[in-house]
PDB file of C-alpha atoms in Angstrom:
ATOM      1  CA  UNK A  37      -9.759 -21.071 -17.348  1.00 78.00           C
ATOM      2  CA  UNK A  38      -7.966 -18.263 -16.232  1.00 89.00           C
ATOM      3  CA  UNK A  39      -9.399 -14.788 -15.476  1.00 91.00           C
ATOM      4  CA  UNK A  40      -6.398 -12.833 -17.038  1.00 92.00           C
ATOM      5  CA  UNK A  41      -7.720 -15.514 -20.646  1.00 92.00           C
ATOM      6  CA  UNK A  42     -11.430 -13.573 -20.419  1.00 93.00           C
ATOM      7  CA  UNK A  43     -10.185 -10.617 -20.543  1.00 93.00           C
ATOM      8  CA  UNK A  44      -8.104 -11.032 -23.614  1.00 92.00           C
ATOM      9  CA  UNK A  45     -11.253 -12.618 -25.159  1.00 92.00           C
ATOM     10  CA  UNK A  46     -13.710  -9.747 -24.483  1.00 93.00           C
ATOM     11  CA  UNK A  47     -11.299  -7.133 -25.212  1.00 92.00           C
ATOM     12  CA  UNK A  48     -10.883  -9.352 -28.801  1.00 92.00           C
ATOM     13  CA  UNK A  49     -14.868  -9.799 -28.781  1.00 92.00           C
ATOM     14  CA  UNK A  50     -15.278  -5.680 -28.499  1.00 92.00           C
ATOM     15  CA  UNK A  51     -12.864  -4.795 -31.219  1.00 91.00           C
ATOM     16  CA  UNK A  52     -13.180  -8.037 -33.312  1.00 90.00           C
ATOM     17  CA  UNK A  53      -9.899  -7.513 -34.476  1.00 90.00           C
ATOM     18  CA  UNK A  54      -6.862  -9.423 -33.149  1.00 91.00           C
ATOM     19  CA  UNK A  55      -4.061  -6.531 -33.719  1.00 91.00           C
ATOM     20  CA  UNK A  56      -5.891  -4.071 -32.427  1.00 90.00           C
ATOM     21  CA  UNK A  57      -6.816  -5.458 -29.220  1.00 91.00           C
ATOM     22  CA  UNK A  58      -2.931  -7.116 -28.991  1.00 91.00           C
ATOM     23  CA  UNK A  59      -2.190  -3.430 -29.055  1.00 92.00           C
ATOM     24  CA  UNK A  60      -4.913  -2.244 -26.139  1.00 91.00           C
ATOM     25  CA  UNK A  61      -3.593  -5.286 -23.835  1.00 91.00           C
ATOM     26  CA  UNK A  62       0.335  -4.182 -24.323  1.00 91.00           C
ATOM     27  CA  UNK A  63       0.734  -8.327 -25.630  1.00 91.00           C
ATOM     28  CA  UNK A  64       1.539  -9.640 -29.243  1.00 92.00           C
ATOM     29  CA  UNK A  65      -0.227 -10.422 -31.893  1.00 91.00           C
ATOM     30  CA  UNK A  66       0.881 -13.869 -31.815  1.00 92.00           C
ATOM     31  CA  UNK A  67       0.703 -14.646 -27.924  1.00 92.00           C
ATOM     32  CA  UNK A  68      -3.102 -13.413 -28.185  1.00 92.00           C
ATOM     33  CA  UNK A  69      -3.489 -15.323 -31.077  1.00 92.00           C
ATOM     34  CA  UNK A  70      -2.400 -18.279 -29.167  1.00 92.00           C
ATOM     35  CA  UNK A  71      -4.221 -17.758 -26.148  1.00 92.00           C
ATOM     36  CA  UNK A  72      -7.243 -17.725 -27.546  1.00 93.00           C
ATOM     37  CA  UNK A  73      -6.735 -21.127 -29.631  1.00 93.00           C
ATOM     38  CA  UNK A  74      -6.008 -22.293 -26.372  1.00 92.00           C
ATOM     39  CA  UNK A  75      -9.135 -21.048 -24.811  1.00 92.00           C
ATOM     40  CA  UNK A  76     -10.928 -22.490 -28.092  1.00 92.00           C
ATOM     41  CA  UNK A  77      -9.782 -26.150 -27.255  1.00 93.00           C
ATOM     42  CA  UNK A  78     -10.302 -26.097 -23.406  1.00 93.00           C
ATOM     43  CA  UNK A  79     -13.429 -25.480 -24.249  1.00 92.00           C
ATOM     44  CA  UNK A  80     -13.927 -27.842 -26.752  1.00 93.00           C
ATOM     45  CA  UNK A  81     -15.663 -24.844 -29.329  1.00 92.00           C
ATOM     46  CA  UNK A  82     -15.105 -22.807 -31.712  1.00 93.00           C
ATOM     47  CA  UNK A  83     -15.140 -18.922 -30.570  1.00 92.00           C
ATOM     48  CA  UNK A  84     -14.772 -16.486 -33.884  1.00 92.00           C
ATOM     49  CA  UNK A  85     -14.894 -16.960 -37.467  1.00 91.00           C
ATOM     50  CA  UNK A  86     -13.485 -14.482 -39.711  1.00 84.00           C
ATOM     51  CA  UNK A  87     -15.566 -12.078 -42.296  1.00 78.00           C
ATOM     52  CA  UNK A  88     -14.214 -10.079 -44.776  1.00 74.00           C
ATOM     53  CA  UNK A  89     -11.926  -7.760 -42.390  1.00 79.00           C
ATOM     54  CA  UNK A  90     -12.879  -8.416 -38.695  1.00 87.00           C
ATOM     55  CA  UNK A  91     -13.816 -11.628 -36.725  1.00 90.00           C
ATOM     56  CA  UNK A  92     -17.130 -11.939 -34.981  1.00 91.00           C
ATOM     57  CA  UNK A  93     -18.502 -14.638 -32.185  1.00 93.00           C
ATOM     58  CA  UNK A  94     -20.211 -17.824 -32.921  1.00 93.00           C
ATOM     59  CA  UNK A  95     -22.995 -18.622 -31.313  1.00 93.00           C
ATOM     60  CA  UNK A  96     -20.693 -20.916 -28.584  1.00 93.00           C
ATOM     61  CA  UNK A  97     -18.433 -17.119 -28.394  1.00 91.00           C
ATOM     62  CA  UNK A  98     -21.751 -15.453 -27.581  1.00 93.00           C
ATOM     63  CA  UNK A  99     -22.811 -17.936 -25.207  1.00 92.00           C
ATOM     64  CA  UNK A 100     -18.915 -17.254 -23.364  1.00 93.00           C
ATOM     65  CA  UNK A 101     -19.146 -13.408 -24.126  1.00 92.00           C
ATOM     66  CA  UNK A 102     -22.063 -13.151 -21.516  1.00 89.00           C
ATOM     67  CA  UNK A 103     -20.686 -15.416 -18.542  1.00 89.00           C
ATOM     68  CA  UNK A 104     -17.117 -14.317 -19.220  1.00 91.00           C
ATOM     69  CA  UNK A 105     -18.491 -10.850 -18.765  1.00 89.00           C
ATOM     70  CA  UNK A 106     -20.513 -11.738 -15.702  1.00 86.00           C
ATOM     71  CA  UNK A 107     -17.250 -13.487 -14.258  1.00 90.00           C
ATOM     72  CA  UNK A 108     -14.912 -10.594 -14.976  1.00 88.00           C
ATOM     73  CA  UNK A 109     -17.454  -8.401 -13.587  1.00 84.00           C
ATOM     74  CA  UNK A 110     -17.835 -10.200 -10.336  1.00 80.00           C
ATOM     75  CA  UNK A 111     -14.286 -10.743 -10.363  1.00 84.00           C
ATOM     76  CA  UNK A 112     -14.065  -6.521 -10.278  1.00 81.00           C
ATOM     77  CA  UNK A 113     -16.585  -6.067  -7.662  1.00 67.00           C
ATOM     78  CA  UNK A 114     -14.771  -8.423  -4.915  1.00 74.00           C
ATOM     79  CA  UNK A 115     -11.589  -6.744  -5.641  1.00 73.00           C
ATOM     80  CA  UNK A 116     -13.410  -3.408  -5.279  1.00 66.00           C
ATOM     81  CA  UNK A 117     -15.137  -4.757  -2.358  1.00 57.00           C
ATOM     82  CA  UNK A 118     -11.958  -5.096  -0.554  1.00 66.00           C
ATOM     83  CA  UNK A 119     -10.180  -2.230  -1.493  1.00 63.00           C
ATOM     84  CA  UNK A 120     -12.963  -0.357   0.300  1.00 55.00           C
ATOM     85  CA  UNK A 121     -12.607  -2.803   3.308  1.00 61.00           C
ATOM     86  CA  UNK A 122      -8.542  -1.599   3.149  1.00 57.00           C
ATOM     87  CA  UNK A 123      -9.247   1.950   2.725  1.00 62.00           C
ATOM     88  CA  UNK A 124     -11.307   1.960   6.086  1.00 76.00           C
ATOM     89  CA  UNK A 125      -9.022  -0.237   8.043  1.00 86.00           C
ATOM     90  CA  UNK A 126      -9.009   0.730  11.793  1.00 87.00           C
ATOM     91  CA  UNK A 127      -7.567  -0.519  15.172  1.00 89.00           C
ATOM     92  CA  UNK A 128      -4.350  -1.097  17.029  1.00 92.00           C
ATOM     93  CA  UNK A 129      -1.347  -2.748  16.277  1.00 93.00           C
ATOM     94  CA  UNK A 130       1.097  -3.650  19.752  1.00 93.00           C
ATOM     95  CA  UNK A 131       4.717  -3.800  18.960  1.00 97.00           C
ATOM     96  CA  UNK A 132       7.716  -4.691  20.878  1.00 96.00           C
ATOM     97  CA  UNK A 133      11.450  -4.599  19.580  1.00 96.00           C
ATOM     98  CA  UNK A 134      14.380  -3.625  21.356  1.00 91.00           C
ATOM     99  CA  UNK A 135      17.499  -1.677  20.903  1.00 91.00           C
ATOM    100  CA  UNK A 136      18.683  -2.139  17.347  1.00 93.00           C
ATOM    101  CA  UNK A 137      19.924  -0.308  14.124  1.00 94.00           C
ATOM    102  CA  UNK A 138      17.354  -3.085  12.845  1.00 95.00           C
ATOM    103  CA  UNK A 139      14.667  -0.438  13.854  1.00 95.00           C
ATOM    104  CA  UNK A 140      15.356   1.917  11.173  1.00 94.00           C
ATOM    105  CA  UNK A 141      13.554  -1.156   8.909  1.00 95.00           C
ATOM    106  CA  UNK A 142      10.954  -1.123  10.834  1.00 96.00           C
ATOM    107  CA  UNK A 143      10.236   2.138  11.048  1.00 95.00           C
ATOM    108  CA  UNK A 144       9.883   2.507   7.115  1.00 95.00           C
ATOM    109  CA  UNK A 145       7.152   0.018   7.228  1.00 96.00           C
ATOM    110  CA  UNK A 146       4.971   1.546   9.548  1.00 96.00           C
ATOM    111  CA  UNK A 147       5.804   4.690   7.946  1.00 96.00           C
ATOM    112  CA  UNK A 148       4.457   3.696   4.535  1.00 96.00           C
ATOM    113  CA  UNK A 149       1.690   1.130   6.114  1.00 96.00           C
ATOM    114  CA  UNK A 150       0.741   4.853   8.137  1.00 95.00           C
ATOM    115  CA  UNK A 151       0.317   6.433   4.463  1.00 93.00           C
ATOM    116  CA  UNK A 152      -1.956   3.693   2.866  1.00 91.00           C
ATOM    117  CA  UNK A 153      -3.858   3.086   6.428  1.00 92.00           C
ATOM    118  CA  UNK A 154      -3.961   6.375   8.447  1.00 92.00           C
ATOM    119  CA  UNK A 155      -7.108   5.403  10.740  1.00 90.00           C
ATOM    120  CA  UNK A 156      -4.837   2.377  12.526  1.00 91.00           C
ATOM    121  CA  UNK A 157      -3.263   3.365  15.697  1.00 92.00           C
ATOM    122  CA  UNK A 158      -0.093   1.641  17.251  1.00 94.00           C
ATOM    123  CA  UNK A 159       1.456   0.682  20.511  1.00 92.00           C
ATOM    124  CA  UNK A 160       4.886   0.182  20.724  1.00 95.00           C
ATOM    125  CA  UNK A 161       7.182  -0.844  24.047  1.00 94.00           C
ATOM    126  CA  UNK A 162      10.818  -1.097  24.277  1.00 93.00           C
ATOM    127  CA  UNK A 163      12.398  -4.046  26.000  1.00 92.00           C
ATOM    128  CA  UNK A 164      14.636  -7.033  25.341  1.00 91.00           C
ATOM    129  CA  UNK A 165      13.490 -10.021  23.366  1.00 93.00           C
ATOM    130  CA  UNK A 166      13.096 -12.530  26.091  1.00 92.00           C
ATOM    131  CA  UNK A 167      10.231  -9.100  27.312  1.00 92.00           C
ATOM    132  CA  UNK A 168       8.915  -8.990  24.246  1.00 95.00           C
ATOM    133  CA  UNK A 169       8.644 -12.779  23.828  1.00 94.00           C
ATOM    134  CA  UNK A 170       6.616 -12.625  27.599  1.00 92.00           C
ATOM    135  CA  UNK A 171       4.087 -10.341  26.624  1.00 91.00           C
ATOM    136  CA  UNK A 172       3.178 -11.781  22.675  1.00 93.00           C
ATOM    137  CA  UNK A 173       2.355 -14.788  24.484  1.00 90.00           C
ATOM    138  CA  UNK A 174       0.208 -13.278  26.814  1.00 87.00           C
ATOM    139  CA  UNK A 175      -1.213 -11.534  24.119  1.00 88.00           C
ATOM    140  CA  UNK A 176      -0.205  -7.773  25.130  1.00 88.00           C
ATOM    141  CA  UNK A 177       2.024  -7.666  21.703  1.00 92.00           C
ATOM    142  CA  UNK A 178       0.972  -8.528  18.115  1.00 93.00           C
ATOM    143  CA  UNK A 179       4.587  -8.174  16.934  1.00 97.00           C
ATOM    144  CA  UNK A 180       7.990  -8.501  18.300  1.00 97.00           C
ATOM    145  CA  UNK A 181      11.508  -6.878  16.505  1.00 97.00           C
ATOM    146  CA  UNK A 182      13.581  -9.303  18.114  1.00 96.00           C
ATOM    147  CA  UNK A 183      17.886  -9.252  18.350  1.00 94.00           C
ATOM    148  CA  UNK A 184      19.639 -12.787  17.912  1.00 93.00           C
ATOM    149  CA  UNK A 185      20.473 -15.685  19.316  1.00 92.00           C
ATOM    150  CA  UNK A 186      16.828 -15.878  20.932  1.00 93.00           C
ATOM    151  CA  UNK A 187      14.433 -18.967  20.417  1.00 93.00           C
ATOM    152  CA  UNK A 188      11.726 -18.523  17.714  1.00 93.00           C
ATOM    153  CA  UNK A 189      10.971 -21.964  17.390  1.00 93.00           C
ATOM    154  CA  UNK A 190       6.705 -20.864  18.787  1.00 91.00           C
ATOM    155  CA  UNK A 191       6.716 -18.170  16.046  1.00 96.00           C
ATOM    156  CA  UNK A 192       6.431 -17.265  12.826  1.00 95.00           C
ATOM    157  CA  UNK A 193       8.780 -14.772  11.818  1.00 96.00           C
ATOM    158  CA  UNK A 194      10.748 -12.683   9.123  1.00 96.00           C
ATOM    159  CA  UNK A 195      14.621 -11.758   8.740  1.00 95.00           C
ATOM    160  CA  UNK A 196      15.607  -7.988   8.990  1.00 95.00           C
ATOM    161  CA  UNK A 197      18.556  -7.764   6.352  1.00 92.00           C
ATOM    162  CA  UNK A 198      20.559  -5.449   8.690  1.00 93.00           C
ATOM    163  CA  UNK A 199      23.124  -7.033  10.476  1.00 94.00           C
ATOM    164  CA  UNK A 200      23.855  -5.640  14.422  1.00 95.00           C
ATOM    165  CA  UNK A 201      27.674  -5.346  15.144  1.00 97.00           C
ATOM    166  CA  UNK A 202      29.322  -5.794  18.755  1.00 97.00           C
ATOM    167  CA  UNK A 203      31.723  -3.916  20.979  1.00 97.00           C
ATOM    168  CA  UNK A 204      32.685  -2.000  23.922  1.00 97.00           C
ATOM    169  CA  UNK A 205      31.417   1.500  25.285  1.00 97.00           C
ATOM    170  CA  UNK A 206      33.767   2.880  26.909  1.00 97.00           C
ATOM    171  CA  UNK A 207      34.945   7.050  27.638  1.00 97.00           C
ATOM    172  CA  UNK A 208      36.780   7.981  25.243  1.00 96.00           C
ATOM    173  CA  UNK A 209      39.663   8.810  27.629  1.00 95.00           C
ATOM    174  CA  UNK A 210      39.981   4.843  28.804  1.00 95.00           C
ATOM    175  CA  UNK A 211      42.876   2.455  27.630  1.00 93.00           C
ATOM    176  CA  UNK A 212      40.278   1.108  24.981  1.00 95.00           C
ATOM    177  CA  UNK A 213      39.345   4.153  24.000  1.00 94.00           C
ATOM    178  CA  UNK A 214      41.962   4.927  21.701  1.00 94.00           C
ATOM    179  CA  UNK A 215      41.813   1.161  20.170  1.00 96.00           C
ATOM    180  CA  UNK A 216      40.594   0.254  17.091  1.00 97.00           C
ATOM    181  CA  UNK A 217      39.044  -3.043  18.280  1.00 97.00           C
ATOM    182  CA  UNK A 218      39.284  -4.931  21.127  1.00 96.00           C
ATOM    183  CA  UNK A 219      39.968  -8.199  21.876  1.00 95.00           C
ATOM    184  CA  UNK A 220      38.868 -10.580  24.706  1.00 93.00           C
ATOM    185  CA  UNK A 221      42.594 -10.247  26.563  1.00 92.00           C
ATOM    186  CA  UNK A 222      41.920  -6.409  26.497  1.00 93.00           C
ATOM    187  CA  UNK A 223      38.823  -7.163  28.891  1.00 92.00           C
ATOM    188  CA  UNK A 224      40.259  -8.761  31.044  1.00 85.00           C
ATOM    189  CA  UNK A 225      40.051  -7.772  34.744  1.00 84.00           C
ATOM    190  CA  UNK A 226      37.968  -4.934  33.801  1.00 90.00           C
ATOM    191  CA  UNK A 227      34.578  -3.939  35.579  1.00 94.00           C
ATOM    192  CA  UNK A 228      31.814  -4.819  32.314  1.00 94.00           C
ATOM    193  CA  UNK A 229      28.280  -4.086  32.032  1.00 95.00           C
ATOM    194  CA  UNK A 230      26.571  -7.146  30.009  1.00 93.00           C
ATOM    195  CA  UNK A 231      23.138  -7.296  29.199  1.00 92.00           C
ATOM    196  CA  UNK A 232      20.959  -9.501  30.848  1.00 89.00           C
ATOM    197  CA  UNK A 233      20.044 -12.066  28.074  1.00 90.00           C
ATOM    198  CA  UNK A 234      21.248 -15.610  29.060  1.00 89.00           C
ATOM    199  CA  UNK A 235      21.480 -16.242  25.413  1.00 90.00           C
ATOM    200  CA  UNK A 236      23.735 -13.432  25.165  1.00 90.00           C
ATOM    201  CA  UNK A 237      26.007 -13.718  27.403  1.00 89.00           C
ATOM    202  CA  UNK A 238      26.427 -17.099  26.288  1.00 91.00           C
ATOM    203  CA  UNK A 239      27.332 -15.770  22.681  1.00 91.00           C
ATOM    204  CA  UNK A 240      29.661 -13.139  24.528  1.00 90.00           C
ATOM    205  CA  UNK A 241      31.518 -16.153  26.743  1.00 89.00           C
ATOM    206  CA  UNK A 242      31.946 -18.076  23.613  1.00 92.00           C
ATOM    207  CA  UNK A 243      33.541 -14.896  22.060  1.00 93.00           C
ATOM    208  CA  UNK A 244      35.727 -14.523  25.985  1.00 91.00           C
ATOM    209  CA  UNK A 245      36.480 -18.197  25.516  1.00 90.00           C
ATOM    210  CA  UNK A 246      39.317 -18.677  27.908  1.00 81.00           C
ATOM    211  CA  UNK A 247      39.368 -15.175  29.032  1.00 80.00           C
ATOM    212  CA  UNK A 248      35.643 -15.451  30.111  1.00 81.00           C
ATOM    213  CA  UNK A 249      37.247 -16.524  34.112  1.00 81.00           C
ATOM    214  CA  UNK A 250      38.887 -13.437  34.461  1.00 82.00           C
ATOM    215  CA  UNK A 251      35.429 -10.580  33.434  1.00 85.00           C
ATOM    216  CA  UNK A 252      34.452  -8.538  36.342  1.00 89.00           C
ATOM    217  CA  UNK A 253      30.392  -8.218  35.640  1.00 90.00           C
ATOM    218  CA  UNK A 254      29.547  -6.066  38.755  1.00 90.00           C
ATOM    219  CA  UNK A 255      25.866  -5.390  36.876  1.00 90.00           C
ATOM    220  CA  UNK A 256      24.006  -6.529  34.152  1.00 92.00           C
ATOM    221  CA  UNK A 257      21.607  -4.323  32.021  1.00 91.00           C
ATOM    222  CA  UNK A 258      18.313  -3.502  29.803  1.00 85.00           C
ATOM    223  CA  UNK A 259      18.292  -0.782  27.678  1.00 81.00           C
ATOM    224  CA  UNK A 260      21.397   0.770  26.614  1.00 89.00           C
ATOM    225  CA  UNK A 261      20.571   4.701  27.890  1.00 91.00           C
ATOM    226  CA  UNK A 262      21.450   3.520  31.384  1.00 92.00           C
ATOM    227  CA  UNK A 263      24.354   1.607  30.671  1.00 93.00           C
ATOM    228  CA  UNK A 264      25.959   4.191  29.004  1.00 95.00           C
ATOM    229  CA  UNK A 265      25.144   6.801  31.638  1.00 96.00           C
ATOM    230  CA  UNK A 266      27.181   4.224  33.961  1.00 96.00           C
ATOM    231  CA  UNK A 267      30.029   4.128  31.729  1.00 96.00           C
ATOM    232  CA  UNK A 268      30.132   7.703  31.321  1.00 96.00           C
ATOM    233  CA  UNK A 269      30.060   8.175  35.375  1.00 96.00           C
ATOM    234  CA  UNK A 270      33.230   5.939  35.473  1.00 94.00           C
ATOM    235  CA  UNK A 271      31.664   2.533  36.492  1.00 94.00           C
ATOM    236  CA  UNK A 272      32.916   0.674  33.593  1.00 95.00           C
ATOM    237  CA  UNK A 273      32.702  -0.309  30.274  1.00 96.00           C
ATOM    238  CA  UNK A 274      29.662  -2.041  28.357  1.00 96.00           C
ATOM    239  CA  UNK A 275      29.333  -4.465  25.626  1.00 95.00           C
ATOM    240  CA  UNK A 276      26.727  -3.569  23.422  1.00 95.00           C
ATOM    241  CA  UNK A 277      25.398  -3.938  20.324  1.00 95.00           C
ATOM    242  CA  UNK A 278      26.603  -0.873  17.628  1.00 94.00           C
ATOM    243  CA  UNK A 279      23.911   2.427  17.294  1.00 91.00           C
ATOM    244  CA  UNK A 280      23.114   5.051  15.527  1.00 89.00           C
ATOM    245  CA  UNK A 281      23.544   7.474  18.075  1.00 88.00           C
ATOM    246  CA  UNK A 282      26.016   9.266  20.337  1.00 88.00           C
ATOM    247  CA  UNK A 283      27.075  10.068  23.594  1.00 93.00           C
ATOM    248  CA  UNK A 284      29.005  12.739  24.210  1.00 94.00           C
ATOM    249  CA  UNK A 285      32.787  11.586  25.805  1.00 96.00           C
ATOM    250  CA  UNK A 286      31.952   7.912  24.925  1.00 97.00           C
ATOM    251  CA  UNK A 287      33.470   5.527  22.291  1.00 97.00           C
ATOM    252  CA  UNK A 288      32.385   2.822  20.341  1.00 97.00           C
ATOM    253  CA  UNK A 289      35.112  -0.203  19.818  1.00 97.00           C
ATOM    254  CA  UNK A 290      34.045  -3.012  17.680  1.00 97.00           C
ATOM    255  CA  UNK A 291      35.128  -6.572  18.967  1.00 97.00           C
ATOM    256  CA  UNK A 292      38.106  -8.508  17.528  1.00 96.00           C
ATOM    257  CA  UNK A 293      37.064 -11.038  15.985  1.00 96.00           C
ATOM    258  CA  UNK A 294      33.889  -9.517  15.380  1.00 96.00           C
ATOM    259  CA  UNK A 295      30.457 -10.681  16.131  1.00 95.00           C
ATOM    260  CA  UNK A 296      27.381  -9.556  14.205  1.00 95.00           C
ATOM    261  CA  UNK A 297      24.304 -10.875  14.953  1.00 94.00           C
ATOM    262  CA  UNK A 298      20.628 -10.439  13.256  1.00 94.00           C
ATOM    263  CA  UNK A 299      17.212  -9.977  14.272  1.00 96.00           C
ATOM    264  CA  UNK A 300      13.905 -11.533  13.241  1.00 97.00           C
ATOM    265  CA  UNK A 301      10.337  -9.832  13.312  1.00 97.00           C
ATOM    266  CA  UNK A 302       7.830 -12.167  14.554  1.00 97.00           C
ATOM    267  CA  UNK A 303       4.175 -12.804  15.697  1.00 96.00           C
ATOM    268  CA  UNK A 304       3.202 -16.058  17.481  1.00 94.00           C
ATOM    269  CA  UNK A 305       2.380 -19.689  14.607  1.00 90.00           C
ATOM    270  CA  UNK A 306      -1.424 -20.399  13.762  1.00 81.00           C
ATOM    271  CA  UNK A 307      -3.262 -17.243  15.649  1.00 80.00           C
ATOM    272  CA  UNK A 308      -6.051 -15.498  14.401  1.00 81.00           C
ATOM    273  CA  UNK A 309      -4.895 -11.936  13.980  1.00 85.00           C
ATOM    274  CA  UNK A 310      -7.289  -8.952  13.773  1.00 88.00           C
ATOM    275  CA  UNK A 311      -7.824  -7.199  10.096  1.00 88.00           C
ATOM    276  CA  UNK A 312      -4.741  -4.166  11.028  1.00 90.00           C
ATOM    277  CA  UNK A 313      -2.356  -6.419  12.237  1.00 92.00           C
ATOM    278  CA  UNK A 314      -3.046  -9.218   9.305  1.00 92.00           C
ATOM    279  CA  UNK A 315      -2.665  -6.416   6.811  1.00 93.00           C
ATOM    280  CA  UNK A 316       0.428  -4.973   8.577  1.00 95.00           C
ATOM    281  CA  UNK A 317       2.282  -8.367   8.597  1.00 95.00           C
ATOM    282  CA  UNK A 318       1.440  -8.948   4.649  1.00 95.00           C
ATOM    283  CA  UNK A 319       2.757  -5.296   4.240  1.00 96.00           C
ATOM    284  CA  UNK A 320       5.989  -6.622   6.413  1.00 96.00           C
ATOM    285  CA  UNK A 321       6.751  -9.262   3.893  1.00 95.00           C
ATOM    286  CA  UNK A 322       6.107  -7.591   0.669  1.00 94.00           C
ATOM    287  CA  UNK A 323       8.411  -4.654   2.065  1.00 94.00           C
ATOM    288  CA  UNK A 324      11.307  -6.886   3.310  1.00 93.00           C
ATOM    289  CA  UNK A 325      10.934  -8.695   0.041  1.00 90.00           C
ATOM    290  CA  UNK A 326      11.561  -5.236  -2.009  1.00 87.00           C
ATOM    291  CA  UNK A 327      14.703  -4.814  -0.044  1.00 86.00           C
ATOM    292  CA  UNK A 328      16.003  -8.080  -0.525  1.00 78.00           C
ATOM    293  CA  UNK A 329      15.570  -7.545  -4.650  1.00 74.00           C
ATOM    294  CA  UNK A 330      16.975  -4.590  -4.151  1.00 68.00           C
ATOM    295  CA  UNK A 331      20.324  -5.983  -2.668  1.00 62.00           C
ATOM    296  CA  UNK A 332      20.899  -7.972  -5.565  1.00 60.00           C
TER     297      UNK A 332
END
């Protein structure tokens, strides 16, 4: 017995008249029709009997009329219950994520969660995922935004739909600045800045592949700011991931053959999560889930 069923019934039992409540529920005549003869024979009883121009309740209809009522009614009053829980949702919800376009997704879901849940405050550090990864497991972090390849085989997690595209910085007044993509032979012998990852620079020797003996790595990085400060003060170059931003007298050269990797949201398998950060993560999926119908 469905709860969506009672409420065609009362609505029929208030206006004992089958078109006329079709027309208040936005259904058919016929699907009403048909939902209450199926209603009739889970039950095992008959619910209305016609007269003259209407239909009114049998005594068995009566008998339904008052719990269905008291059902619906409960049914309202949870629902209410926990709207008003929603509406005065508090606390604080930690998030990590590092240097993506990826965080442009993410922040249009805390914007709107912000709208429908102004009292929750938020915490958010920048860092690489293997940082991020550190401090969810030792419970500083609710939530990680983190870039691929990384291991997410201890979490639960969600796919951002953006994809993150490779290449050099380098001044725009360097041989590869006046490229349109490089290629691992172009890197050769020149001083790089990788980031520190282990599970990227494995991704970026793959990509070197027999090139990968001859890199000069004099320093490996974090965050991109610092890197590209370095490359701007002639150090070198830096492979990075693509942003939206710029820096004045540096270029951007995608990698030939490209790479473009994803990243995954995610918050650690079978933990009990307090009511903000619950709510956020159910906000997370419905809103990734709108942007994936909307790509099709």
């Amino acid at each position: 017995m469905e709860l969506r069923v009672l409420r065609y019934f009362l609505m029929v039992a208030r206006e004992e008249n089958i078109t006329h409540a079709a027309q208040l529920l936005h259904v058919t005549q016929p699907t009403l029709s048909r939902q209450i003869q199926d209603l009739e024979e889970e039950l095992g009883a008959k619910l209305f009997v016609r007269s003259n121009h209407r239909i009114v309740l049998t005594p068995d209809g009566l008998l339904l009329r008052r719990r269905a009522q008291e059902i619906v009614d409960l049914a309202d009053r949870t629902q209410r219950d926990f709207a008003a829980r929603e509406e005065e949702l508090t606390g604080e919800i930690a998030i990590g994520s590092g240097e993506t376009r990826s965080v442009s997704v993410l922040a249009e879901m805390l914007a709107t969660y912000r709208q429908r849940y102004p009292r929750v405050s938020y915490r958010f550090y920048s860092g690489n995922a293997d940082q991020i990864k550190e401090r969810i497991e030792n419970g500083t972090l609710d939530v990680g935004l983190l870039l691929e390849p990384v291991d997410i085989s201890r979490y639960a997690f969600l796919r951002v739909p953006i994809r993150e595209e490779w290449g050099v910085l380098t001044r725009e007044d360097s041989p590869l600045g006046t490229l349109a993509s490089v290629h691992p032979e172009d890197l050769a012998r020149r001083p790089l800045m990788l980031p520190g990852r282990a599970l990227v620079q494995n991704e970026l020797a793959n990509w070197f592949g027999g090139s990968v003996d001859q890199l000069q790595i004099p320093i490996r990085y974090n965050l991109l700011y610092n890197a590209a400060m370095l490359v701007k003060g002639g150090f070198g170059d830096a492979l990075t991931i693509r942003l939206d931003c710029a820096y004045p007298g540096l270029r951007f050269v995608p990698l030939e053959p490209p790479i473009r990797l994803g990243s995954v949201l995610v918050w650690k398998k079978q933990q009990a999560t307090s009511p903000a950060v619950g709510a956020w993560i159910s906000h997370a999926k419905q809103c990734l889930k709108d942007i994936s119908n909307d790509a099709r």
